[in-house]
Amino acid sequence: MTSDTDARPALETPWRRLDKRMLVVGPLGSLVRFLPVALIVLVTGRGGDPMRLWLPVAIGVLAILAGVVRWRTTQYRITAERVELHSGWLRRQQRSVPRDRIRTVDLTAKLLHRVFGLSVVQIGAASGSTAESSGLSLDAVTTAEAERLRRELLDRSRVAGTAPAGDAVADPPRPRATELARLRWSWLRFAPLTFSAIAGVGAVGAAVFNLFDDLGLNPRDITAVDDATERLTHTPIWLTVAVLAAILVAVAVVGAMLLFAERWYDYRLTREAAADGSAAATSGGAGIGTGTLHVRRGLLTRRSLSVSEQRLRGAEVVESLLLRAGRGAQCKALSAGLSRDAQGGALQPPCPRDEAHRVASAALREHPQEITLAPLRRHPRAALLRRMTRALGPTAVLVAGVFAAGAAVPGLAWLGPPSLLLLPLAALLGLDRYRNLGHELTSRHLVSRQGSVQRRTVALQRAGVIGWTFRQSIFQRRSGMVSLEAITAAGAGGYKVLDVGAADGAALADAAVPHLLTPFLATGPEPGP
């Protein structure tokens, strides 16, 4: 139920449409996606078939009509209380996000949008209802309008009830920005050490295939390729495998570097001061930010991510196995409203480990020893047995299956002895998982670490923990261990502390959020009659 007083400001706020240039950008984007279909029809269609000519025309007309309908049926407005978006014709959608739930604003400008001076504004909101959990998207507004909306939506002083009357429609001032980090091209050496290297194989392979296809060449018809294939068939198998592996690695390295350069070109991480110029508040000597963290990056597709410091709940340093080998890492922000993809919340590209911890320290305004570099407590020895069992058990079953298959099919018998190498590798994996287990409770953060293939060190603000989940399997009960999960509205929604002593786990949860578990811990057996 909304009172007349609350409804009046919303009625006075006019609805706005997307920029008219979307009448060109939208259809062009659709035509680019349908271009392969149109080319196939033109090339493979019969000469007298009218569909060969009319189908591409029909696709173009439909794309234009869809763009016009989309532009005409999409409108939005920003009031002092909410951001509202109405869209759709056959399936009408009305989405609304309270401004006090907005956590992030992500600006994206693909190459086609940049040509026409447009940007997509993605508004990320804290989880409330299902409709609000993912925020909403304005596709697209002018670049200047997108930047103005970014500043306005993240300005906490402009939320209803905190801004002066009439201030909600004023253009927010451009905040002062302090640079925290920028791209160093020496970090390019970490590109092949990420999982993007695998995607790089496909990217470079697709580019080469498209080049041959555009030139009308068939690789099988090229004499040099034919001669190379003939030579490989007459060389020893180990040499053939080595050559192909070297080619694959080279393609992966080149592809990963290209992806890195496109994704992180002109990277900048800055801190924008609050609109009123206020400095960070302090609590117990620790800085609590009142500004905005702003990440800008991208070559073909420009991206700009803004995270409100008041809604920042921590930081995470991620180290994949290859990155760890190269002493590299990547820092990510923990906040609601961030995308769940691999780069969601990334504050920097893969870089040296020390730089990742420095950025986490700068983002949280904390000393590294209080967050991601805090000395961690080791977990009980029973956790080592659990890690080894979970690593060696499935591997032993797999090896036994390989030997069984070799006994049943004589041609596969040679696979048995090499599969035994998986056992020491699994043992090393289990030892590394245990070595990486740890946790600590600092003055303002709960710090935990786990993982081997993907090691994650999380510094979660204690004030951001809204609940706890305790899990204890039958094997954990026998060894007196328990796994905890700190529930939060930011990031992944929960962060685990694996395999700690049962008493230590309860004490950790109670100390991290005082008085939350005290009633349960203090409850004793009911008195007898």
PDB file of C-alpha atoms in Angstrom, residues 71-302:
ATOM      1  CA  TRP A  71      12.268   1.216 -28.755  1.00  0.00           C
ATOM      2  CA  ARG A  72       8.607   2.273 -28.689  1.00  0.00           C
ATOM      3  CA  THR A  73       7.664  -0.100 -25.854  1.00  0.00           C
ATOM      4  CA  THR A  74      10.673   0.531 -23.592  1.00  0.00           C
ATOM      5  CA  GLN A  75      10.672   3.396 -21.130  1.00  0.00           C
ATOM      6  CA  TYR A  76      12.286   4.071 -17.777  1.00  0.00           C
ATOM      7  CA  ARG A  77      12.379   6.634 -15.024  1.00  0.00           C
ATOM      8  CA  ILE A  78      14.478   7.307 -11.950  1.00  0.00           C
ATOM      9  CA  THR A  79      12.720   8.733  -8.919  1.00  0.00           C
ATOM     10  CA  ALA A  80      14.094   9.543  -5.499  1.00  0.00           C
ATOM     11  CA  GLU A  81      13.018   6.079  -4.323  1.00  0.00           C
ATOM     12  CA  ARG A  82      13.197   3.673  -7.262  1.00  0.00           C
ATOM     13  CA  VAL A  83      14.473   2.865 -10.747  1.00  0.00           C
ATOM     14  CA  GLU A  84      11.629   1.600 -12.934  1.00  0.00           C
ATOM     15  CA  LEU A  85      11.750  -0.050 -16.345  1.00  0.00           C
ATOM     16  CA  HIS A  86       8.760  -0.986 -18.527  1.00  0.00           C
ATOM     17  CA  SER A  87       9.468  -3.041 -21.645  1.00  0.00           C
ATOM     18  CA  GLY A  88       7.940  -5.538 -24.037  1.00  0.00           C
ATOM     19  CA  TRP A  89       4.883  -5.658 -26.269  1.00  0.00           C
ATOM     20  CA  LEU A  90       3.481  -9.190 -26.399  1.00  0.00           C
ATOM     21  CA  ARG A  91       5.089  -9.986 -23.051  1.00  0.00           C
ATOM     22  CA  ARG A  92       4.956  -6.801 -21.013  1.00  0.00           C
ATOM     23  CA  GLN A  93       7.485  -6.511 -18.182  1.00  0.00           C
ATOM     24  CA  GLN A  94       7.504  -3.954 -15.398  1.00  0.00           C
ATOM     25  CA  ARG A  95      10.630  -4.017 -13.265  1.00  0.00           C
ATOM     26  CA  SER A  96      11.425  -1.841 -10.287  1.00  0.00           C
ATOM     27  CA  VAL A  97      14.523  -1.649  -8.076  1.00  0.00           C
ATOM     28  CA  PRO A  98      14.646   0.398  -4.859  1.00  0.00           C
ATOM     29  CA  ARG A  99      17.559   2.812  -4.979  1.00  0.00           C
ATOM     30  CA  ASP A 100      18.702   1.890  -1.483  1.00  0.00           C
ATOM     31  CA  ARG A 101      19.275  -1.677  -2.762  1.00  0.00           C
ATOM     32  CA  ILE A 102      21.526  -0.653  -5.648  1.00  0.00           C
ATOM     33  CA  ARG A 103      25.041  -1.996  -5.097  1.00  0.00           C
ATOM     34  CA  THR A 104      26.783  -1.823  -8.489  1.00  0.00           C
ATOM     35  CA  VAL A 105      26.444  -0.025 -11.817  1.00  0.00           C
ATOM     36  CA  ASP A 106      28.116  -1.660 -14.827  1.00  0.00           C
ATOM     37  CA  LEU A 107      28.543   0.291 -18.087  1.00  0.00           C
ATOM     38  CA  THR A 108      29.213  -1.764 -21.236  1.00  0.00           C
ATOM     39  CA  ALA A 109      29.802  -0.414 -24.736  1.00  0.00           C
ATOM     40  CA  LYS A 110      30.342  -2.963 -27.484  1.00  0.00           C
ATOM     41  CA  LEU A 111      32.031  -1.891 -30.691  1.00  0.00           C
ATOM     42  CA  LEU A 112      28.734  -1.118 -32.450  1.00  0.00           C
ATOM     43  CA  HIS A 113      27.486   0.874 -29.469  1.00  0.00           C
ATOM     44  CA  ARG A 114      30.750   2.829 -29.307  1.00  0.00           C
ATOM     45  CA  VAL A 115      30.461   3.796 -32.993  1.00  0.00           C
ATOM     46  CA  PHE A 116      27.121   5.466 -32.208  1.00  0.00           C
ATOM     47  CA  GLY A 117      28.173   6.871 -28.823  1.00  0.00           C
ATOM     48  CA  LEU A 118      25.933   4.589 -26.726  1.00  0.00           C
ATOM     49  CA  SER A 119      26.382   2.482 -23.593  1.00  0.00           C
ATOM     50  CA  VAL A 120      24.406  -0.212 -21.785  1.00  0.00           C
ATOM     51  CA  VAL A 121      23.720   0.501 -18.100  1.00  0.00           C
ATOM     52  CA  GLN A 122      23.449  -2.658 -15.964  1.00  0.00           C
ATOM     53  CA  ILE A 123      22.141  -1.923 -12.466  1.00  0.00           C
ATOM     54  CA  GLY A 124      22.973  -4.571  -9.853  1.00  0.00           C
ATOM     55  CA  ALA A 125      20.823  -4.755  -6.724  1.00  0.00           C
ATOM     56  CA  ALA A 126      20.965  -6.669  -3.464  1.00  0.00           C
ATOM     57  CA  SER A 127      18.941  -9.861  -3.253  1.00  0.00           C
ATOM     58  CA  GLY A 128      15.413  -9.258  -2.090  1.00  0.00           C
ATOM     59  CA  SER A 129      12.728 -10.755  -4.241  1.00  0.00           C
ATOM     60  CA  THR A 130      13.503 -12.720  -7.385  1.00  0.00           C
ATOM     61  CA  ALA A 131      12.755  -9.687  -9.554  1.00  0.00           C
ATOM     62  CA  GLU A 132      15.226  -7.499  -7.705  1.00  0.00           C
ATOM     63  CA  SER A 133      18.119  -9.917  -7.332  1.00  0.00           C
ATOM     64  CA  SER A 134      19.538  -9.282 -10.806  1.00  0.00           C
ATOM     65  CA  GLY A 135      18.690  -5.582 -11.075  1.00  0.00           C
ATOM     66  CA  LEU A 136      17.822  -4.279 -14.532  1.00  0.00           C
ATOM     67  CA  SER A 137      19.463  -3.149 -17.755  1.00  0.00           C
ATOM     68  CA  LEU A 138      19.043  -0.009 -19.879  1.00  0.00           C
ATOM     69  CA  ASP A 139      20.105  -0.825 -23.446  1.00  0.00           C
ATOM     70  CA  ALA A 140      21.097   1.795 -24.443  1.00  0.00           C
ATOM     71  CA  VAL A 141      21.587   5.453 -23.540  1.00  0.00           C
ATOM     72  CA  THR A 142      24.170   7.984 -24.596  1.00  0.00           C
ATOM     73  CA  THR A 143      27.629   7.642 -23.125  1.00  0.00           C
ATOM     74  CA  ALA A 144      27.283  10.948 -21.287  1.00  0.00           C
ATOM     75  CA  GLU A 145      23.887   9.940 -19.879  1.00  0.00           C
ATOM     76  CA  ALA A 146      25.271   6.551 -18.805  1.00  0.00           C
ATOM     77  CA  GLU A 147      28.096   8.236 -16.892  1.00  0.00           C
ATOM     78  CA  ARG A 148      25.627  10.642 -15.259  1.00  0.00           C
ATOM     79  CA  LEU A 149      23.356   7.755 -14.244  1.00  0.00           C
ATOM     80  CA  ARG A 150      26.315   5.888 -12.796  1.00  0.00           C
ATOM     81  CA  ARG A 151      27.194   8.773 -10.514  1.00  0.00           C
ATOM     82  CA  GLU A 152      23.584   9.493  -9.587  1.00  0.00           C
ATOM     83  CA  LEU A 153      22.586   5.905  -8.753  1.00  0.00           C
ATOM     84  CA  LEU A 154      25.613   5.295  -6.533  1.00  0.00           C
ATOM     85  CA  ASP A 155      25.281   8.594  -4.677  1.00  0.00           C
ATOM     86  CA  ARG A 156      23.896   7.550  -1.302  1.00  0.00           C
ATOM     87  CA  SER A 157      23.042  11.148  -0.365  1.00  0.00           C
ATOM     88  CA  ARG A 158      20.483  11.249  -3.176  1.00  0.00           C
ATOM     89  CA  VAL A 159      18.371   8.340  -1.961  1.00  0.00           C
ATOM     90  CA  ALA A 160      14.912   9.328  -0.747  1.00  0.00           C
ATOM     91  CA  GLY A 161      14.948  10.487   2.828  1.00  0.00           C
ATOM     92  CA  THR A 162      18.607  11.627   2.729  1.00  0.00           C
ATOM     93  CA  ALA A 163      18.652  14.186  -0.087  1.00  0.00           C
ATOM     94  CA  PRO A 164      17.194  17.653   0.158  1.00  0.00           C
ATOM     95  CA  ALA A 165      13.910  18.318  -1.589  1.00  0.00           C
ATOM     96  CA  GLY A 166      14.348  18.767  -5.312  1.00  0.00           C
ATOM     97  CA  ASP A 167      17.891  17.416  -5.276  1.00  0.00           C
ATOM     98  CA  ALA A 168      16.913  14.067  -6.818  1.00  0.00           C
ATOM     99  CA  VAL A 169      16.796  15.496 -10.323  1.00  0.00           C
ATOM    100  CA  ALA A 170      19.906  17.658 -10.121  1.00  0.00           C
ATOM    101  CA  ASP A 171      22.935  16.586 -12.105  1.00  0.00           C
ATOM    102  CA  PRO A 172      25.392  14.994  -9.646  1.00  0.00           C
ATOM    103  CA  PRO A 173      28.834  16.614  -9.509  1.00  0.00           C
ATOM    104  CA  ARG A 174      31.804  14.764 -10.953  1.00  0.00           C
ATOM    105  CA  PRO A 175      33.600  13.183  -7.987  1.00  0.00           C
ATOM    106  CA  ARG A 176      37.315  13.377  -7.259  1.00  0.00           C
ATOM    107  CA  ALA A 177      39.112  10.182  -8.290  1.00  0.00           C
ATOM    108  CA  THR A 178      42.241   8.611  -6.823  1.00  0.00           C
ATOM    109  CA  GLU A 179      44.041   6.008  -8.921  1.00  0.00           C
ATOM    110  CA  LEU A 180      44.666   2.732  -7.095  1.00  0.00           C
ATOM    111  CA  ALA A 181      46.024   0.575  -9.933  1.00  0.00           C
ATOM    112  CA  ARG A 182      46.630   0.602 -13.683  1.00  0.00           C
ATOM    113  CA  LEU A 183      47.627  -1.894 -16.341  1.00  0.00           C
ATOM    114  CA  ARG A 184      51.240  -2.976 -16.677  1.00  0.00           C
ATOM    115  CA  TRP A 185      51.961  -4.830 -19.881  1.00  0.00           C
ATOM    116  CA  SER A 186      54.451  -7.029 -18.046  1.00  0.00           C
ATOM    117  CA  TRP A 187      51.368  -8.755 -16.577  1.00  0.00           C
ATOM    118  CA  LEU A 188      50.750 -10.201 -20.031  1.00  0.00           C
ATOM    119  CA  ARG A 189      52.991 -13.098 -18.971  1.00  0.00           C
ATOM    120  CA  PHE A 190      50.173 -14.321 -16.690  1.00  0.00           C
ATOM    121  CA  ALA A 191      47.670 -14.632 -19.549  1.00  0.00           C
ATOM    122  CA  PRO A 192      48.759 -18.176 -20.574  1.00  0.00           C
ATOM    123  CA  LEU A 193      48.513 -19.265 -16.915  1.00  0.00           C
ATOM    124  CA  THR A 194      44.730 -18.766 -16.793  1.00  0.00           C
ATOM    125  CA  PHE A 195      41.876 -20.860 -18.093  1.00  0.00           C
ATOM    126  CA  SER A 196      41.511 -18.276 -20.868  1.00  0.00           C
ATOM    127  CA  ALA A 197      44.398 -20.073 -22.558  1.00  0.00           C
ATOM    128  CA  ILE A 198      42.016 -22.930 -23.364  1.00  0.00           C
ATOM    129  CA  ALA A 199      39.537 -20.467 -24.870  1.00  0.00           C
ATOM    130  CA  GLY A 200      42.431 -18.945 -26.768  1.00  0.00           C
ATOM    131  CA  VAL A 201      42.878 -22.157 -28.750  1.00  0.00           C
ATOM    132  CA  GLY A 202      39.315 -21.904 -29.987  1.00  0.00           C
ATOM    133  CA  ALA A 203      39.590 -18.158 -30.675  1.00  0.00           C
ATOM    134  CA  VAL A 204      42.735 -18.440 -32.797  1.00  0.00           C
ATOM    135  CA  GLY A 205      41.496 -21.615 -34.489  1.00  0.00           C
ATOM    136  CA  ALA A 206      38.199 -19.949 -35.407  1.00  0.00           C
ATOM    137  CA  ALA A 207      40.044 -16.899 -36.763  1.00  0.00           C
ATOM    138  CA  VAL A 208      42.278 -19.064 -38.976  1.00  0.00           C
ATOM    139  CA  PHE A 209      39.299 -21.083 -40.212  1.00  0.00           C
ATOM    140  CA  ASN A 210      37.361 -17.902 -41.049  1.00  0.00           C
ATOM    141  CA  LEU A 211      40.381 -16.553 -42.926  1.00  0.00           C
ATOM    142  CA  PHE A 212      40.607 -19.689 -45.086  1.00  0.00           C
ATOM    143  CA  ASP A 213      36.845 -19.615 -45.600  1.00  0.00           C
ATOM    144  CA  ASP A 214      36.858 -15.944 -46.655  1.00  0.00           C
ATOM    145  CA  LEU A 215      39.641 -16.662 -49.167  1.00  0.00           C
ATOM    146  CA  GLY A 216      37.778 -19.680 -50.515  1.00  0.00           C
ATOM    147  CA  LEU A 217      40.617 -22.035 -49.631  1.00  0.00           C
ATOM    148  CA  ASN A 218      40.361 -25.639 -48.531  1.00  0.00           C
ATOM    149  CA  PRO A 219      43.313 -26.667 -46.336  1.00  0.00           C
ATOM    150  CA  ARG A 220      43.293 -30.138 -47.919  1.00  0.00           C
ATOM    151  CA  ASP A 221      43.920 -28.572 -51.311  1.00  0.00           C
ATOM    152  CA  ILE A 222      47.077 -26.777 -50.175  1.00  0.00           C
ATOM    153  CA  THR A 223      50.194 -28.685 -51.225  1.00  0.00           C
ATOM    154  CA  ALA A 224      52.241 -27.593 -48.201  1.00  0.00           C
ATOM    155  CA  VAL A 225      49.600 -28.901 -45.814  1.00  0.00           C
ATOM    156  CA  ASP A 226      49.359 -32.142 -47.772  1.00  0.00           C
ATOM    157  CA  ASP A 227      53.137 -32.600 -47.657  1.00  0.00           C
ATOM    158  CA  ALA A 228      53.231 -31.880 -43.905  1.00  0.00           C
ATOM    159  CA  THR A 229      50.509 -34.467 -43.290  1.00  0.00           C
ATOM    160  CA  GLU A 230      52.418 -37.010 -45.347  1.00  0.00           C
ATOM    161  CA  ARG A 231      55.596 -36.424 -43.331  1.00  0.00           C
ATOM    162  CA  LEU A 232      53.819 -36.682 -39.993  1.00  0.00           C
ATOM    163  CA  THR A 233      52.379 -40.065 -40.926  1.00  0.00           C
ATOM    164  CA  HIS A 234      55.893 -41.432 -41.492  1.00  0.00           C
ATOM    165  CA  THR A 235      57.471 -40.025 -38.319  1.00  0.00           C
ATOM    166  CA  PRO A 236      57.601 -41.754 -34.918  1.00  0.00           C
ATOM    167  CA  ILE A 237      54.416 -41.372 -32.866  1.00  0.00           C
ATOM    168  CA  TRP A 238      56.230 -39.619 -30.003  1.00  0.00           C
ATOM    169  CA  LEU A 239      57.617 -36.990 -32.373  1.00  0.00           C
ATOM    170  CA  THR A 240      54.188 -36.440 -33.944  1.00  0.00           C
ATOM    171  CA  VAL A 241      52.622 -35.980 -30.507  1.00  0.00           C
ATOM    172  CA  ALA A 242      55.394 -33.583 -29.462  1.00  0.00           C
ATOM    173  CA  VAL A 243      54.965 -31.455 -32.609  1.00  0.00           C
ATOM    174  CA  LEU A 244      51.194 -31.285 -32.244  1.00  0.00           C
ATOM    175  CA  ALA A 245      51.511 -30.470 -28.520  1.00  0.00           C
ATOM    176  CA  ALA A 246      53.974 -27.654 -29.280  1.00  0.00           C
ATOM    177  CA  ILE A 247      51.603 -26.216 -31.896  1.00  0.00           C
ATOM    178  CA  LEU A 248      48.679 -26.451 -29.472  1.00  0.00           C
ATOM    179  CA  VAL A 249      50.629 -24.723 -26.698  1.00  0.00           C
ATOM    180  CA  ALA A 250      51.738 -21.949 -29.056  1.00  0.00           C
ATOM    181  CA  VAL A 251      48.177 -21.366 -30.225  1.00  0.00           C
ATOM    182  CA  ALA A 252      46.935 -21.356 -26.612  1.00  0.00           C
ATOM    183  CA  VAL A 253      49.558 -18.807 -25.561  1.00  0.00           C
ATOM    184  CA  VAL A 254      48.820 -16.484 -28.482  1.00  0.00           C
ATOM    185  CA  GLY A 255      45.062 -16.773 -27.973  1.00  0.00           C
ATOM    186  CA  ALA A 256      45.303 -16.124 -24.237  1.00  0.00           C
ATOM    187  CA  MET A 257      47.436 -13.034 -24.803  1.00  0.00           C
ATOM    188  CA  LEU A 258      44.998 -11.686 -27.383  1.00  0.00           C
ATOM    189  CA  LEU A 259      42.064 -12.207 -25.026  1.00  0.00           C
ATOM    190  CA  PHE A 260      43.978 -10.589 -22.177  1.00  0.00           C
ATOM    191  CA  ALA A 261      44.847  -7.553 -24.296  1.00  0.00           C
ATOM    192  CA  GLU A 262      41.266  -7.090 -25.520  1.00  0.00           C
ATOM    193  CA  ARG A 263      39.727  -7.591 -22.085  1.00  0.00           C
ATOM    194  CA  TRP A 264      42.116  -5.500 -19.975  1.00  0.00           C
ATOM    195  CA  TYR A 265      43.345  -2.815 -22.380  1.00  0.00           C
ATOM    196  CA  ASP A 266      43.540   0.625 -20.684  1.00  0.00           C
ATOM    197  CA  TYR A 267      42.655  -0.896 -17.296  1.00  0.00           C
ATOM    198  CA  ARG A 268      42.282   1.585 -14.427  1.00  0.00           C
ATOM    199  CA  LEU A 269      41.103   1.089 -10.854  1.00  0.00           C
ATOM    200  CA  THR A 270      40.155   4.322  -9.115  1.00  0.00           C
ATOM    201  CA  ARG A 271      38.395   5.378  -5.948  1.00  0.00           C
ATOM    202  CA  GLU A 272      35.879   8.169  -6.394  1.00  0.00           C
ATOM    203  CA  ALA A 273      35.170  10.279  -3.334  1.00  0.00           C
ATOM    204  CA  ALA A 274      31.623  10.745  -2.111  1.00  0.00           C
ATOM    205  CA  ALA A 275      29.645  13.503  -3.788  1.00  0.00           C
ATOM    206  CA  ASP A 276      29.788  15.627  -0.639  1.00  0.00           C
ATOM    207  CA  GLY A 277      33.557  15.164  -0.464  1.00  0.00           C
ATOM    208  CA  SER A 278      33.399  13.350   2.859  1.00  0.00           C
ATOM    209  CA  ALA A 279      36.360  11.169   3.779  1.00  0.00           C
ATOM    210  CA  ALA A 280      36.206   7.618   5.005  1.00  0.00           C
ATOM    211  CA  ALA A 281      34.688   7.089   8.402  1.00  0.00           C
ATOM    212  CA  THR A 282      36.686   5.207  10.939  1.00  0.00           C
ATOM    213  CA  SER A 283      35.705   2.495  13.306  1.00  0.00           C
ATOM    214  CA  GLY A 284      38.298   1.104  15.634  1.00  0.00           C
ATOM    215  CA  GLY A 285      41.059   2.496  13.467  1.00  0.00           C
ATOM    216  CA  ALA A 286      39.759   0.866  10.294  1.00  0.00           C
ATOM    217  CA  GLY A 287      38.580   2.848   7.309  1.00  0.00           C
ATOM    218  CA  ILE A 288      34.983   2.427   6.132  1.00  0.00           C
ATOM    219  CA  GLY A 289      34.721   3.797   2.609  1.00  0.00           C
ATOM    220  CA  THR A 290      32.000   6.228   1.606  1.00  0.00           C
ATOM    221  CA  GLY A 291      33.029   6.532  -2.036  1.00  0.00           C
ATOM    222  CA  THR A 292      32.957   4.252  -5.082  1.00  0.00           C
ATOM    223  CA  LEU A 293      35.450   1.782  -6.565  1.00  0.00           C
ATOM    224  CA  HIS A 294      35.543   2.239 -10.333  1.00  0.00           C
ATOM    225  CA  VAL A 295      37.074  -0.273 -12.788  1.00  0.00           C
ATOM    226  CA  ARG A 296      37.482   0.682 -16.463  1.00  0.00           C
ATOM    227  CA  ARG A 297      38.844  -1.679 -19.108  1.00  0.00           C
ATOM    228  CA  GLY A 298      38.459  -3.069 -22.622  1.00  0.00           C
ATOM    229  CA  LEU A 299      39.620  -2.489 -26.197  1.00  0.00           C
ATOM    230  CA  LEU A 300      36.756  -3.439 -28.538  1.00  0.00           C
ATOM    231  CA  THR A 301      34.159  -3.682 -25.770  1.00  0.00           C
ATOM    232  CA  ARG A 302      34.566  -0.975 -23.131  1.00  0.00           C
TER     233      ARG A 302
END
